[in-house]
Amino acid sequence: PPAEKLTATRQAGGVRNIILNNPKKRNALSLSMLQSLQEDLLHDVKSKDLRVIIISAEGPVFCSGHDLKELSSEEDVKHHSKVFELCAEVMTLIQKLPVPVIAKVNGLATAAGCQLVASCDIAVASEKSQFATPGVNIGLFCSTPAVALGRSLPRKVALEMLFTGEPLSAQEALMHGLVSKVVPEDKLEEETMKISHKICKSSKSVLALGKATFYRQMTQDLDTAYRMTSQVMLDNLTLRDGQEGIEAFIQKRTPVWTH
């Protein structure tokens, strides 16, 4: 049977909002939730009408991580492996998508839920939000969340979270780079949409090239990164939107993007 749809989506003005919609289970990343999220991320992703994706959640918990019932001895190793493999696919997919992905966090994000926030390109959080990797407290070290966490936070901050399970406040998460902005709860929607609308004003093809290049150069040494990005900037100049943007700037007019 098809997996239960645990996410909801709405799209308008180039912005797709994917909502984790299982608050009774604290929006846990069950296999069904991961399948729903993956489907919504990939749906018509190359459409010129899609410019940015927001991931948000219903209820007081943004995401509590994996559904531990699926990781108990009631399920076999094959099922456990499927959960972790799909989770890794979804987390890496976010950074491979051609549009920016924003986490809009209003509440607690723990374990794989914290991993989801760290995997997004931008994260906007309300002041009441908290972030934690408490797996160590139940004997299941957050090794896969540590991949995204270790790439978003200073090593010692990430390891303190992983070793103790203690949460970061929204302001601490901002200070250490896990989130981009922290705003009052009643301003969360406004600030997230402000960023989204700003993104929508830019060329989709240019942003797609820039996003892919950013993540690629992060894994390279300095010299290689500069050689690669210099070539990408040359390629960018050959794009129709690249030439249009430069001409518009020189002529002091608003650019008209084709892609």
Coordinates of C-alpha atoms in Angstrom, one line a residue:
P1 CA 0.0 0.0 0.0
P2 CA 1.2 3.6 -0.6
A3 CA 2.8 5.3 2.4
E4 CA 0.6 7.6 4.4
K5 CA 1.1 11.3 3.3
L6 CA 2.4 13.0 6.4
T7 CA 3.3 16.3 4.8
A8 CA 1.2 19.1 3.3
T9 CA 2.2 21.6 0.6
R10 CA 1.1 24.9 -0.7
Q11 CA 2.8 26.9 -3.4
A12 CA 2.3 30.5 -4.6
G13 CA 4.5 33.2 -6.1
G14 CA 7.4 30.9 -6.7
V15 CA 7.5 29.7 -3.0
R16 CA 6.6 26.1 -2.0
N17 CA 5.9 25.5 1.6
I18 CA 6.3 21.9 2.7
I19 CA 4.7 21.4 6.1
L20 CA 5.6 18.4 8.4
N21 CA 2.1 17.5 9.3
N22 CA 2.1 14.8 12.0
P23 CA 2.1 16.8 15.3
K24 CA 0.6 14.0 17.3
K25 CA 3.9 12.1 16.7
R26 CA 6.0 15.3 17.1
N27 CA 6.6 15.3 13.3
A28 CA 9.0 12.3 13.7
L29 CA 11.0 11.4 10.6
S30 CA 9.4 8.0 10.2
L31 CA 9.9 6.1 6.9
S32 CA 6.5 7.5 5.7
M33 CA 7.4 11.0 6.7
L34 CA 10.7 10.8 4.9
Q35 CA 9.0 9.4 1.8
S36 CA 6.4 12.3 1.8
L37 CA 9.2 14.9 2.3
Q38 CA 11.3 13.5 -0.5
E39 CA 8.3 13.4 -2.8
D40 CA 7.4 17.1 -2.0
L41 CA 11.0 18.2 -2.5
L42 CA 11.3 16.6 -5.9
H43 CA 7.9 17.4 -7.3
D44 CA 8.3 19.5 -10.4
V45 CA 11.5 20.9 -9.0
K46 CA 12.8 22.1 -12.4
S47 CA 9.7 24.2 -13.1
K48 CA 10.5 27.8 -13.7
D49 CA 7.6 28.7 -11.3
L50 CA 9.5 27.2 -8.4
R51 CA 12.1 29.5 -6.9
V52 CA 12.4 28.6 -3.2
I53 CA 11.3 25.9 -0.8
I54 CA 10.4 26.4 2.8
I55 CA 10.2 23.5 5.3
S56 CA 8.0 24.2 8.3
A57 CA 5.9 22.1 10.7
E58 CA 2.6 21.9 12.5
G59 CA 2.5 21.9 16.3
P60 CA 4.9 22.8 19.1
V61 CA 7.7 20.5 17.9
F62 CA 9.4 21.2 14.5
C63 CA 10.7 17.6 14.3
S64 CA 11.7 15.1 17.0
G65 CA 14.0 13.0 14.8
H66 CA 13.5 9.4 13.9
D67 CA 10.4 7.4 15.0
L68 CA 12.1 5.2 17.7
K69 CA 9.4 2.5 17.3
E70 CA 10.8 1.9 13.8
L71 CA 14.3 1.5 15.3
S72 CA 13.2 -1.0 18.0
S73 CA 13.8 -4.7 17.9
E74 CA 10.2 -5.1 16.6
E75 CA 11.6 -4.2 13.2
D76 CA 14.5 -6.0 11.5
V77 CA 17.9 -4.7 10.4
K78 CA 16.7 -4.4 6.8
H79 CA 14.0 -1.9 7.9
H80 CA 16.4 0.0 10.1
S81 CA 18.8 0.3 7.2
K82 CA 16.1 1.5 4.9
V83 CA 15.2 4.3 7.4
F84 CA 18.8 5.6 7.7
E85 CA 19.4 5.3 3.9
L86 CA 16.4 7.3 3.0
C87 CA 17.1 9.9 5.7
A88 CA 20.6 10.4 4.3
E89 CA 19.1 10.6 0.7
V90 CA 16.7 13.4 1.8
M91 CA 19.4 15.4 3.7
T92 CA 21.8 15.3 0.8
L93 CA 18.9 16.0 -1.7
I94 CA 18.2 19.3 0.0
Q95 CA 21.7 20.6 -0.9
K96 CA 21.5 19.1 -4.4
L97 CA 18.2 20.9 -5.3
P98 CA 18.5 23.8 -7.8
V99 CA 16.6 26.1 -5.5
P100 CA 17.4 27.4 -2.0
V101 CA 15.7 25.5 0.9
I102 CA 14.8 27.4 4.0
A103 CA 13.9 25.8 7.4
K104 CA 11.3 27.8 9.2
V105 CA 11.6 26.5 12.8
N106 CA 9.1 27.3 15.5
G107 CA 9.7 24.9 18.4
L108 CA 12.0 22.0 19.3
A109 CA 14.2 20.3 16.7
T110 CA 16.0 17.2 18.0
A111 CA 18.2 14.5 16.6
A112 CA 17.4 13.9 12.9
G113 CA 15.1 17.0 13.2
C114 CA 18.2 19.1 14.1
Q115 CA 20.0 17.4 11.2
L116 CA 17.2 18.6 8.9
V117 CA 17.7 22.2 10.0
A118 CA 21.4 21.9 9.6
S119 CA 21.0 20.5 6.1
C120 CA 18.9 23.4 4.8
D121 CA 20.6 26.3 3.1
I122 CA 19.0 28.9 5.4
A123 CA 17.3 28.5 8.7
V124 CA 15.0 31.1 10.4
A125 CA 13.9 30.3 13.9
S126 CA 11.5 31.7 16.5
E127 CA 12.9 32.8 19.8
K128 CA 11.3 29.8 21.6
S129 CA 13.0 27.2 19.3
Q130 CA 15.6 24.8 20.7
F131 CA 18.0 22.4 19.0
A132 CA 19.4 19.2 20.5
T133 CA 21.0 15.8 19.7
P134 CA 19.9 13.8 22.7
G135 CA 20.4 10.3 21.3
V136 CA 23.3 9.7 23.7
N137 CA 20.8 9.7 26.6
I138 CA 18.9 6.7 25.2
G139 CA 22.0 4.8 24.1
L140 CA 21.8 5.8 20.4
F141 CA 24.5 8.3 19.6
C142 CA 23.4 10.8 16.9
S143 CA 26.1 9.8 14.4
T144 CA 24.1 10.6 11.3
P145 CA 22.9 14.0 12.6
A146 CA 26.5 14.7 13.5
V147 CA 27.4 14.8 9.7
A148 CA 25.2 17.9 9.1
L149 CA 25.9 19.3 12.6
G150 CA 29.7 19.0 12.2
R151 CA 29.5 20.9 8.9
S152 CA 27.3 23.7 10.4
L153 CA 28.8 24.3 13.9
P154 CA 32.3 24.6 15.3
R155 CA 33.6 21.2 16.2
K156 CA 33.6 21.7 20.0
V157 CA 30.1 23.1 20.0
A158 CA 28.8 20.2 17.9
L159 CA 30.6 17.6 20.1
E160 CA 29.2 19.1 23.3
M161 CA 25.7 18.8 21.9
L162 CA 26.4 15.2 20.8
F163 CA 28.1 14.1 24.1
T164 CA 25.6 15.7 26.5
G165 CA 22.4 15.9 24.6
E166 CA 21.8 19.4 26.1
P167 CA 19.9 21.8 23.8
L168 CA 21.0 25.0 22.3
S169 CA 18.6 28.0 22.6
A170 CA 17.7 29.8 19.5
Q171 CA 20.1 32.6 20.3
E172 CA 22.9 30.1 20.9
A173 CA 22.1 28.4 17.6
L174 CA 22.3 31.7 15.9
M175 CA 25.6 32.6 17.6
H176 CA 27.2 29.3 16.5
G177 CA 25.8 29.4 13.0
L178 CA 23.2 26.6 13.1
V179 CA 20.5 29.1 12.1
S180 CA 20.6 32.3 10.0
K181 CA 18.1 34.5 12.0
V182 CA 16.1 34.4 15.2
V183 CA 12.9 36.5 15.4
P184 CA 9.9 36.7 17.7
E185 CA 7.3 34.0 17.0
D186 CA 4.8 36.4 15.6
K187 CA 7.4 37.7 13.1
L188 CA 8.6 34.2 11.9
E189 CA 6.3 34.0 8.9
E190 CA 7.0 37.6 7.8
E191 CA 10.8 37.2 8.0
T192 CA 10.8 33.9 6.2
M193 CA 8.7 35.2 3.4
K194 CA 10.8 38.4 3.2
I195 CA 13.9 36.2 2.5
S196 CA 11.9 34.1 0.1
H197 CA 10.6 37.0 -1.9
K198 CA 14.1 38.5 -2.1
I199 CA 15.3 35.1 -3.5
C200 CA 12.5 35.1 -6.1
K201 CA 13.7 38.3 -7.6
S202 CA 17.0 36.7 -8.7
S203 CA 17.6 34.4 -11.7
K204 CA 16.8 30.8 -11.0
S205 CA 19.6 29.5 -13.3
V206 CA 22.2 31.8 -11.7
L207 CA 21.1 30.7 -8.2
A208 CA 21.2 27.0 -9.2
L209 CA 24.7 27.4 -10.5
G210 CA 25.8 29.3 -7.4
K211 CA 24.3 26.9 -4.9
A212 CA 25.9 23.8 -6.6
T213 CA 29.2 25.6 -6.8
F214 CA 29.1 26.7 -3.1
Y215 CA 28.7 23.2 -1.8
R216 CA 31.2 21.8 -4.2
Q217 CA 34.0 24.3 -3.3
M218 CA 33.4 23.7 0.5
T219 CA 35.0 20.2 0.1
Q220 CA 38.0 21.5 -1.8
D221 CA 41.4 23.0 -0.8
L222 CA 41.8 26.8 -1.3
D223 CA 43.7 26.7 -4.6
T224 CA 41.4 24.1 -6.1
A225 CA 38.3 26.0 -4.9
Y226 CA 39.5 29.3 -6.5
R227 CA 40.4 27.6 -9.8
M228 CA 37.0 25.9 -9.9
T229 CA 35.0 29.0 -8.9
S230 CA 36.9 31.2 -11.4
Q231 CA 35.8 28.9 -14.2
V232 CA 32.2 28.9 -12.9
M233 CA 32.2 32.7 -13.0
L234 CA 33.3 32.5 -16.6
D235 CA 30.5 30.1 -17.3
N236 CA 28.1 32.4 -15.4
L237 CA 29.0 35.2 -17.7
T238 CA 27.9 33.1 -20.7
L239 CA 24.5 32.6 -19.3
R240 CA 21.8 34.8 -20.8
D241 CA 20.8 36.0 -17.3
G242 CA 24.4 36.8 -16.4
Q243 CA 24.7 39.1 -19.4
E244 CA 21.2 40.6 -18.8
G245 CA 22.1 41.4 -15.2
I246 CA 25.3 43.1 -16.1
E247 CA 23.7 45.1 -18.9
A248 CA 20.8 46.1 -16.6
F249 CA 23.2 47.3 -13.9
I250 CA 25.2 49.4 -16.4
Q251 CA 22.0 50.9 -17.8
K252 CA 20.6 51.3 -14.3
R253 CA 17.4 49.4 -15.0
T254 CA 15.7 46.3 -13.5
P255 CA 16.9 43.1 -15.1
V256 CA 14.4 40.8 -16.9
W257 CA 15.3 37.2 -16.1
T258 CA 14.6 34.5 -18.7
H259 CA 15.3 31.5 -16.4

